[in-house]
């Protein structure tokens, strides 16, 4: 992809308001004791599950073997390879994660292998996890400046591939 057309497009694009979030995470250690909670600033998305593992594998490989990452196409091939390695054996995140939105616990289906908190309609190279079809109660159409985050679940790499192709969407779990 050529840089000049991208820069020209950016120069002529509009401005969009974007919420910034302070998100807190807490965990329990192997001994059952609470670990020190962490707080992070988030603008785009945060995920826990097989997709975070794939992103971590990609990051480590790119940091240790930079010459193997020469283009966006090659990068996507690496992502596909790491995703394929995670088709079988991904963890049921409902067993290791509790999500609380606006003071209430959000049930996570047992077939979900990744939970993602999103604030923008673009994830992992452009996938719209929430989807574009009409939003029905209790949800409203997401915006980047609505003061809300969306929580979605993904079944695994094949489900993700469908989302990246624009033919599937993630499971809508919560909004708040």
JSON list of C-alpha atoms in Angstrom, two decimals:
[
{"chain": "A", "resi": 1, "resn": "UNK", "atom": "CA", "xyz": [0.00, 0.00, 0.00]},
{"chain": "A", "resi": 2, "resn": "UNK", "atom": "CA", "xyz": [1.34, 3.43, -0.97]},
{"chain": "A", "resi": 3, "resn": "UNK", "atom": "CA", "xyz": [1.85, 5.98, 1.80]},
{"chain": "A", "resi": 4, "resn": "UNK", "atom": "CA", "xyz": [0.95, 9.15, -0.14]},
{"chain": "A", "resi": 5, "resn": "UNK", "atom": "CA", "xyz": [-2.71, 8.21, -0.80]},
{"chain": "A", "resi": 6, "resn": "UNK", "atom": "CA", "xyz": [-3.13, 7.31, 2.87]},
{"chain": "A", "resi": 7, "resn": "UNK", "atom": "CA", "xyz": [-1.70, 10.66, 3.96]},
{"chain": "A", "resi": 8, "resn": "UNK", "atom": "CA", "xyz": [-3.91, 12.55, 1.47]},
{"chain": "A", "resi": 9, "resn": "UNK", "atom": "CA", "xyz": [-6.98, 10.69, 2.73]},
{"chain": "A", "resi": 10, "resn": "UNK", "atom": "CA", "xyz": [-6.08, 11.50, 6.34]},
{"chain": "A", "resi": 11, "resn": "UNK", "atom": "CA", "xyz": [-5.52, 15.17, 5.49]},
{"chain": "A", "resi": 12, "resn": "UNK", "atom": "CA", "xyz": [-9.02, 15.44, 4.00]},
{"chain": "A", "resi": 13, "resn": "UNK", "atom": "CA", "xyz": [-10.84, 13.36, 6.60]},
{"chain": "A", "resi": 14, "resn": "UNK", "atom": "CA", "xyz": [-13.10, 14.69, 9.33]},
{"chain": "A", "resi": 15, "resn": "UNK", "atom": "CA", "xyz": [-12.63, 14.67, 13.06]},
{"chain": "A", "resi": 16, "resn": "UNK", "atom": "CA", "xyz": [-14.42, 12.24, 15.33]},
{"chain": "A", "resi": 17, "resn": "UNK", "atom": "CA", "xyz": [-14.90, 12.48, 19.09]},
{"chain": "A", "resi": 18, "resn": "UNK", "atom": "CA", "xyz": [-13.55, 9.46, 20.94]},
{"chain": "A", "resi": 19, "resn": "UNK", "atom": "CA", "xyz": [-14.17, 8.43, 24.55]},
{"chain": "A", "resi": 20, "resn": "UNK", "atom": "CA", "xyz": [-11.11, 7.60, 26.66]},
{"chain": "A", "resi": 21, "resn": "UNK", "atom": "CA", "xyz": [-11.60, 5.05, 29.39]},
{"chain": "A", "resi": 22, "resn": "UNK", "atom": "CA", "xyz": [-9.94, 4.19, 32.65]},
{"chain": "A", "resi": 23, "resn": "UNK", "atom": "CA", "xyz": [-10.53, 0.44, 32.98]},
{"chain": "A", "resi": 24, "resn": "UNK", "atom": "CA", "xyz": [-9.75, -1.50, 36.16]},
{"chain": "A", "resi": 25, "resn": "UNK", "atom": "CA", "xyz": [-8.80, -5.18, 36.23]},
{"chain": "A", "resi": 26, "resn": "UNK", "atom": "CA", "xyz": [-8.49, -7.37, 39.27]},
{"chain": "A", "resi": 27, "resn": "UNK", "atom": "CA", "xyz": [-7.35, -10.96, 39.54]},
{"chain": "A", "resi": 28, "resn": "UNK", "atom": "CA", "xyz": [-6.96, -13.75, 42.04]},
{"chain": "A", "resi": 29, "resn": "UNK", "atom": "CA", "xyz": [-3.65, -15.55, 42.41]},
{"chain": "A", "resi": 30, "resn": "UNK", "atom": "CA", "xyz": [-3.16, -19.31, 42.37]},
{"chain": "A", "resi": 31, "resn": "UNK", "atom": "CA", "xyz": [-3.40, -19.23, 46.17]},
{"chain": "A", "resi": 32, "resn": "UNK", "atom": "CA", "xyz": [-6.86, -17.63, 46.02]},
{"chain": "A", "resi": 33, "resn": "UNK", "atom": "CA", "xyz": [-5.68, -14.27, 47.33]},
{"chain": "A", "resi": 34, "resn": "UNK", "atom": "CA", "xyz": [-6.60, -11.07, 45.51]},
{"chain": "A", "resi": 35, "resn": "UNK", "atom": "CA", "xyz": [-3.79, -9.56, 43.47]},
{"chain": "A", "resi": 36, "resn": "UNK", "atom": "CA", "xyz": [-3.22, -5.82, 43.25]},
{"chain": "A", "resi": 37, "resn": "UNK", "atom": "CA", "xyz": [-5.81, -4.36, 40.85]},
{"chain": "A", "resi": 38, "resn": "UNK", "atom": "CA", "xyz": [-4.49, -2.69, 37.69]},
{"chain": "A", "resi": 39, "resn": "UNK", "atom": "CA", "xyz": [-5.92, 0.35, 35.96]},
{"chain": "A", "resi": 40, "resn": "UNK", "atom": "CA", "xyz": [-5.25, 1.06, 32.29]},
{"chain": "A", "resi": 41, "resn": "UNK", "atom": "CA", "xyz": [-6.26, 3.83, 29.91]},
{"chain": "A", "resi": 42, "resn": "UNK", "atom": "CA", "xyz": [-8.16, 2.46, 26.92]},
{"chain": "A", "resi": 43, "resn": "UNK", "atom": "CA", "xyz": [-9.34, 4.14, 23.72]},
{"chain": "A", "resi": 44, "resn": "UNK", "atom": "CA", "xyz": [-9.92, 1.29, 21.27]},
{"chain": "A", "resi": 45, "resn": "UNK", "atom": "CA", "xyz": [-10.37, -2.22, 22.65]},
{"chain": "A", "resi": 46, "resn": "UNK", "atom": "CA", "xyz": [-9.10, -4.73, 25.17]},
{"chain": "A", "resi": 47, "resn": "UNK", "atom": "CA", "xyz": [-9.36, -8.49, 24.89]},
{"chain": "A", "resi": 48, "resn": "UNK", "atom": "CA", "xyz": [-8.76, -11.61, 26.93]},
{"chain": "A", "resi": 49, "resn": "UNK", "atom": "CA", "xyz": [-8.72, -15.05, 25.35]},
{"chain": "A", "resi": 50, "resn": "UNK", "atom": "CA", "xyz": [-7.31, -16.88, 22.36]},
{"chain": "A", "resi": 51, "resn": "UNK", "atom": "CA", "xyz": [-7.07, -13.66, 20.27]},
{"chain": "A", "resi": 52, "resn": "UNK", "atom": "CA", "xyz": [-4.89, -12.00, 22.90]},
{"chain": "A", "resi": 53, "resn": "UNK", "atom": "CA", "xyz": [-2.70, -15.10, 22.84]},
{"chain": "A", "resi": 54, "resn": "UNK", "atom": "CA", "xyz": [-2.42, -14.86, 19.04]},
{"chain": "A", "resi": 55, "resn": "UNK", "atom": "CA", "xyz": [-1.53, -11.16, 19.29]},
{"chain": "A", "resi": 56, "resn": "UNK", "atom": "CA", "xyz": [1.10, -11.97, 21.92]},
{"chain": "A", "resi": 57, "resn": "UNK", "atom": "CA", "xyz": [2.60, -14.76, 19.79]},
{"chain": "A", "resi": 58, "resn": "UNK", "atom": "CA", "xyz": [2.71, -12.37, 16.81]},
{"chain": "A", "resi": 59, "resn": "UNK", "atom": "CA", "xyz": [4.36, -9.66, 18.92]},
{"chain": "A", "resi": 60, "resn": "UNK", "atom": "CA", "xyz": [7.06, -11.97, 20.30]},
{"chain": "A", "resi": 61, "resn": "UNK", "atom": "CA", "xyz": [7.83, -13.41, 16.85]},
{"chain": "A", "resi": 62, "resn": "UNK", "atom": "CA", "xyz": [8.05, -9.95, 15.26]},
{"chain": "A", "resi": 63, "resn": "UNK", "atom": "CA", "xyz": [10.29, -8.65, 18.06]},
{"chain": "A", "resi": 64, "resn": "UNK", "atom": "CA", "xyz": [12.70, -11.57, 17.72]},
{"chain": "A", "resi": 65, "resn": "UNK", "atom": "CA", "xyz": [12.60, -11.99, 13.90]},
{"chain": "A", "resi": 66, "resn": "UNK", "atom": "CA", "xyz": [11.94, -8.56, 12.38]},
{"chain": "A", "resi": 67, "resn": "UNK", "atom": "CA", "xyz": [13.09, -9.61, 8.89]},
{"chain": "A", "resi": 68, "resn": "UNK", "atom": "CA", "xyz": [10.17, -12.07, 8.65]},
{"chain": "A", "resi": 69, "resn": "UNK", "atom": "CA", "xyz": [7.63, -9.23, 8.86]},
{"chain": "A", "resi": 70, "resn": "UNK", "atom": "CA", "xyz": [8.06, -7.28, 5.64]},
{"chain": "A", "resi": 71, "resn": "UNK", "atom": "CA", "xyz": [4.51, -6.27, 4.66]},
{"chain": "A", "resi": 72, "resn": "UNK", "atom": "CA", "xyz": [0.88, -6.19, 5.76]},
{"chain": "A", "resi": 73, "resn": "UNK", "atom": "CA", "xyz": [0.16, -9.32, 3.69]},
{"chain": "A", "resi": 74, "resn": "UNK", "atom": "CA", "xyz": [3.00, -11.20, 5.38]},
{"chain": "A", "resi": 75, "resn": "UNK", "atom": "CA", "xyz": [1.83, -9.96, 8.79]},
{"chain": "A", "resi": 76, "resn": "UNK", "atom": "CA", "xyz": [-1.69, -11.25, 8.08]},
{"chain": "A", "resi": 77, "resn": "UNK", "atom": "CA", "xyz": [-0.24, -14.61, 7.07]},
{"chain": "A", "resi": 78, "resn": "UNK", "atom": "CA", "xyz": [1.57, -14.82, 10.42]},
{"chain": "A", "resi": 79, "resn": "UNK", "atom": "CA", "xyz": [-1.66, -13.94, 12.22]},
{"chain": "A", "resi": 80, "resn": "UNK", "atom": "CA", "xyz": [-3.46, -16.68, 10.26]},
{"chain": "A", "resi": 81, "resn": "UNK", "atom": "CA", "xyz": [-0.79, -19.20, 11.21]},
{"chain": "A", "resi": 82, "resn": "UNK", "atom": "CA", "xyz": [-0.97, -18.33, 14.90]},
{"chain": "A", "resi": 83, "resn": "UNK", "atom": "CA", "xyz": [-4.77, -18.34, 14.72]},
{"chain": "A", "resi": 84, "resn": "UNK", "atom": "CA", "xyz": [-4.76, -21.79, 13.11]},
{"chain": "A", "resi": 85, "resn": "UNK", "atom": "CA", "xyz": [-2.58, -23.07, 15.94]},
{"chain": "A", "resi": 86, "resn": "UNK", "atom": "CA", "xyz": [-5.30, -21.96, 18.37]},
{"chain": "A", "resi": 87, "resn": "UNK", "atom": "CA", "xyz": [-8.33, -23.51, 16.64]},
{"chain": "A", "resi": 88, "resn": "UNK", "atom": "CA", "xyz": [-8.26, -26.47, 19.02]},
{"chain": "A", "resi": 89, "resn": "UNK", "atom": "CA", "xyz": [-7.71, -26.17, 22.74]},
{"chain": "A", "resi": 90, "resn": "UNK", "atom": "CA", "xyz": [-8.64, -22.54, 23.36]},
{"chain": "A", "resi": 91, "resn": "UNK", "atom": "CA", "xyz": [-9.77, -21.93, 26.94]},
{"chain": "A", "resi": 92, "resn": "UNK", "atom": "CA", "xyz": [-13.42, -21.48, 27.90]},
{"chain": "A", "resi": 93, "resn": "UNK", "atom": "CA", "xyz": [-13.07, -17.92, 29.22]},
{"chain": "A", "resi": 94, "resn": "UNK", "atom": "CA", "xyz": [-16.29, -18.22, 31.25]},
{"chain": "A", "resi": 95, "resn": "UNK", "atom": "CA", "xyz": [-14.26, -20.38, 33.67]},
{"chain": "A", "resi": 96, "resn": "UNK", "atom": "CA", "xyz": [-11.52, -17.80, 34.22]},
{"chain": "A", "resi": 97, "resn": "UNK", "atom": "CA", "xyz": [-13.15, -14.41, 33.71]},
{"chain": "A", "resi": 98, "resn": "UNK", "atom": "CA", "xyz": [-15.89, -12.46, 35.43]},
{"chain": "A", "resi": 99, "resn": "UNK", "atom": "CA", "xyz": [-17.19, -9.36, 33.65]},
{"chain": "A", "resi": 100, "resn": "UNK", "atom": "CA", "xyz": [-19.11, -6.72, 35.61]},
{"chain": "A", "resi": 101, "resn": "UNK", "atom": "CA", "xyz": [-20.80, -3.87, 33.73]},
{"chain": "A", "resi": 102, "resn": "UNK", "atom": "CA", "xyz": [-22.62, -1.11, 35.61]},
{"chain": "A", "resi": 103, "resn": "UNK", "atom": "CA", "xyz": [-22.54, -3.18, 38.80]},
{"chain": "A", "resi": 104, "resn": "UNK", "atom": "CA", "xyz": [-24.03, -6.37, 37.37]},
{"chain": "A", "resi": 105, "resn": "UNK", "atom": "CA", "xyz": [-22.25, -9.56, 36.36]},
{"chain": "A", "resi": 106, "resn": "UNK", "atom": "CA", "xyz": [-22.48, -10.39, 32.67]},
{"chain": "A", "resi": 107, "resn": "UNK", "atom": "CA", "xyz": [-23.02, -14.08, 31.86]},
{"chain": "A", "resi": 108, "resn": "UNK", "atom": "CA", "xyz": [-20.43, -15.44, 29.42]},
{"chain": "A", "resi": 109, "resn": "UNK", "atom": "CA", "xyz": [-21.55, -18.40, 27.28]},
{"chain": "A", "resi": 110, "resn": "UNK", "atom": "CA", "xyz": [-19.39, -21.51, 27.70]},
{"chain": "A", "resi": 111, "resn": "UNK", "atom": "CA", "xyz": [-18.55, -21.61, 23.96]},
{"chain": "A", "resi": 112, "resn": "UNK", "atom": "CA", "xyz": [-16.88, -18.16, 24.08]},
{"chain": "A", "resi": 113, "resn": "UNK", "atom": "CA", "xyz": [-13.08, -18.28, 23.76]},
{"chain": "A", "resi": 114, "resn": "UNK", "atom": "CA", "xyz": [-12.39, -14.52, 23.85]},
{"chain": "A", "resi": 115, "resn": "UNK", "atom": "CA", "xyz": [-14.11, -11.54, 25.45]},
{"chain": "A", "resi": 116, "resn": "UNK", "atom": "CA", "xyz": [-13.41, -8.12, 23.97]},
{"chain": "A", "resi": 117, "resn": "UNK", "atom": "CA", "xyz": [-14.33, -4.71, 25.36]},
{"chain": "A", "resi": 118, "resn": "UNK", "atom": "CA", "xyz": [-14.69, -2.28, 22.46]},
{"chain": "A", "resi": 119, "resn": "UNK", "atom": "CA", "xyz": [-15.08, 1.46, 22.01]},
{"chain": "A", "resi": 120, "resn": "UNK", "atom": "CA", "xyz": [-14.56, 1.65, 18.24]},
{"chain": "A", "resi": 121, "resn": "UNK", "atom": "CA", "xyz": [-16.14, -0.25, 15.33]},
{"chain": "A", "resi": 122, "resn": "UNK", "atom": "CA", "xyz": [-12.78, -1.55, 14.07]},
{"chain": "A", "resi": 123, "resn": "UNK", "atom": "CA", "xyz": [-10.82, -4.45, 15.50]},
{"chain": "A", "resi": 124, "resn": "UNK", "atom": "CA", "xyz": [-7.86, -6.49, 14.26]},
{"chain": "A", "resi": 125, "resn": "UNK", "atom": "CA", "xyz": [-7.45, -4.87, 10.87]},
{"chain": "A", "resi": 126, "resn": "UNK", "atom": "CA", "xyz": [-10.99, -3.61, 10.39]},
{"chain": "A", "resi": 127, "resn": "UNK", "atom": "CA", "xyz": [-13.46, -6.21, 11.68]},
{"chain": "A", "resi": 128, "resn": "UNK", "atom": "CA", "xyz": [-16.66, -4.71, 13.13]},
{"chain": "A", "resi": 129, "resn": "UNK", "atom": "CA", "xyz": [-17.27, -7.01, 16.10]},
{"chain": "A", "resi": 130, "resn": "UNK", "atom": "CA", "xyz": [-20.62, -5.47, 17.08]},
{"chain": "A", "resi": 131, "resn": "UNK", "atom": "CA", "xyz": [-21.85, -5.79, 13.51]},
{"chain": "A", "resi": 132, "resn": "UNK", "atom": "CA", "xyz": [-23.80, -3.41, 11.33]},
{"chain": "A", "resi": 133, "resn": "UNK", "atom": "CA", "xyz": [-27.27, -4.92, 11.52]},
{"chain": "A", "resi": 134, "resn": "UNK", "atom": "CA", "xyz": [-29.93, -3.27, 13.65]},
{"chain": "A", "resi": 135, "resn": "UNK", "atom": "CA", "xyz": [-29.33, -3.29, 17.36]},
{"chain": "A", "resi": 136, "resn": "UNK", "atom": "CA", "xyz": [-32.23, -4.53, 19.45]},
{"chain": "A", "resi": 137, "resn": "UNK", "atom": "CA", "xyz": [-33.13, -3.99, 23.10]},
{"chain": "A", "resi": 138, "resn": "UNK", "atom": "CA", "xyz": [-31.51, -3.86, 25.56]},
{"chain": "A", "resi": 139, "resn": "UNK", "atom": "CA", "xyz": [-28.69, -2.51, 23.34]},
{"chain": "A", "resi": 140, "resn": "UNK", "atom": "CA", "xyz": [-28.38, 0.76, 21.46]},
{"chain": "A", "resi": 141, "resn": "UNK", "atom": "CA", "xyz": [-26.30, 1.52, 18.36]},
{"chain": "A", "resi": 142, "resn": "UNK", "atom": "CA", "xyz": [-22.71, 2.04, 19.54]},
{"chain": "A", "resi": 143, "resn": "UNK", "atom": "CA", "xyz": [-20.82, 5.29, 18.98]},
{"chain": "A", "resi": 144, "resn": "UNK", "atom": "CA", "xyz": [-17.25, 6.24, 19.82]},
{"chain": "A", "resi": 145, "resn": "UNK", "atom": "CA", "xyz": [-18.48, 9.17, 21.94]},
{"chain": "A", "resi": 146, "resn": "UNK", "atom": "CA", "xyz": [-21.55, 7.73, 23.70]},
{"chain": "A", "resi": 147, "resn": "UNK", "atom": "CA", "xyz": [-19.97, 7.21, 27.12]},
{"chain": "A", "resi": 148, "resn": "UNK", "atom": "CA", "xyz": [-20.47, 3.46, 26.83]},
{"chain": "A", "resi": 149, "resn": "UNK", "atom": "CA", "xyz": [-18.36, 0.42, 26.09]},
{"chain": "A", "resi": 150, "resn": "UNK", "atom": "CA", "xyz": [-19.55, -2.71, 24.33]},
{"chain": "A", "resi": 151, "resn": "UNK", "atom": "CA", "xyz": [-18.62, -6.21, 25.52]},
{"chain": "A", "resi": 152, "resn": "UNK", "atom": "CA", "xyz": [-18.60, -9.01, 22.95]},
{"chain": "A", "resi": 153, "resn": "UNK", "atom": "CA", "xyz": [-17.63, -12.66, 22.85]},
{"chain": "A", "resi": 154, "resn": "UNK", "atom": "CA", "xyz": [-16.01, -14.72, 20.11]},
{"chain": "A", "resi": 155, "resn": "UNK", "atom": "CA", "xyz": [-16.12, -18.51, 19.74]},
{"chain": "A", "resi": 156, "resn": "UNK", "atom": "CA", "xyz": [-12.65, -18.88, 18.26]},
{"chain": "A", "resi": 157, "resn": "UNK", "atom": "CA", "xyz": [-10.42, -18.33, 15.23]},
{"chain": "A", "resi": 158, "resn": "UNK", "atom": "CA", "xyz": [-12.97, -19.56, 12.68]},
{"chain": "A", "resi": 159, "resn": "UNK", "atom": "CA", "xyz": [-15.62, -17.24, 14.14]},
{"chain": "A", "resi": 160, "resn": "UNK", "atom": "CA", "xyz": [-13.03, -14.41, 13.98]},
{"chain": "A", "resi": 161, "resn": "UNK", "atom": "CA", "xyz": [-12.30, -15.17, 10.35]},
{"chain": "A", "resi": 162, "resn": "UNK", "atom": "CA", "xyz": [-16.02, -14.77, 9.58]},
{"chain": "A", "resi": 163, "resn": "UNK", "atom": "CA", "xyz": [-16.02, -11.41, 11.36]},
{"chain": "A", "resi": 164, "resn": "UNK", "atom": "CA", "xyz": [-12.97, -10.24, 9.44]},
{"chain": "A", "resi": 165, "resn": "UNK", "atom": "CA", "xyz": [-14.71, -11.23, 6.20]},
{"chain": "A", "resi": 166, "resn": "UNK", "atom": "CA", "xyz": [-17.78, -9.27, 7.28]},
{"chain": "A", "resi": 167, "resn": "UNK", "atom": "CA", "xyz": [-20.17, -12.24, 7.29]},
{"chain": "A", "resi": 168, "resn": "UNK", "atom": "CA", "xyz": [-20.36, -12.80, 11.07]},
{"chain": "A", "resi": 169, "resn": "UNK", "atom": "CA", "xyz": [-20.44, -10.67, 14.19]},
{"chain": "A", "resi": 170, "resn": "UNK", "atom": "CA", "xyz": [-19.41, -11.34, 17.75]},
{"chain": "A", "resi": 171, "resn": "UNK", "atom": "CA", "xyz": [-21.92, -12.31, 20.45]},
{"chain": "A", "resi": 172, "resn": "UNK", "atom": "CA", "xyz": [-23.23, -9.11, 22.01]},
{"chain": "A", "resi": 173, "resn": "UNK", "atom": "CA", "xyz": [-22.85, -9.59, 25.76]},
{"chain": "A", "resi": 174, "resn": "UNK", "atom": "CA", "xyz": [-23.23, -6.16, 27.35]},
{"chain": "A", "resi": 175, "resn": "UNK", "atom": "CA", "xyz": [-23.22, -2.42, 26.87]},
{"chain": "A", "resi": 176, "resn": "UNK", "atom": "CA", "xyz": [-22.73, 0.18, 29.54]}
]
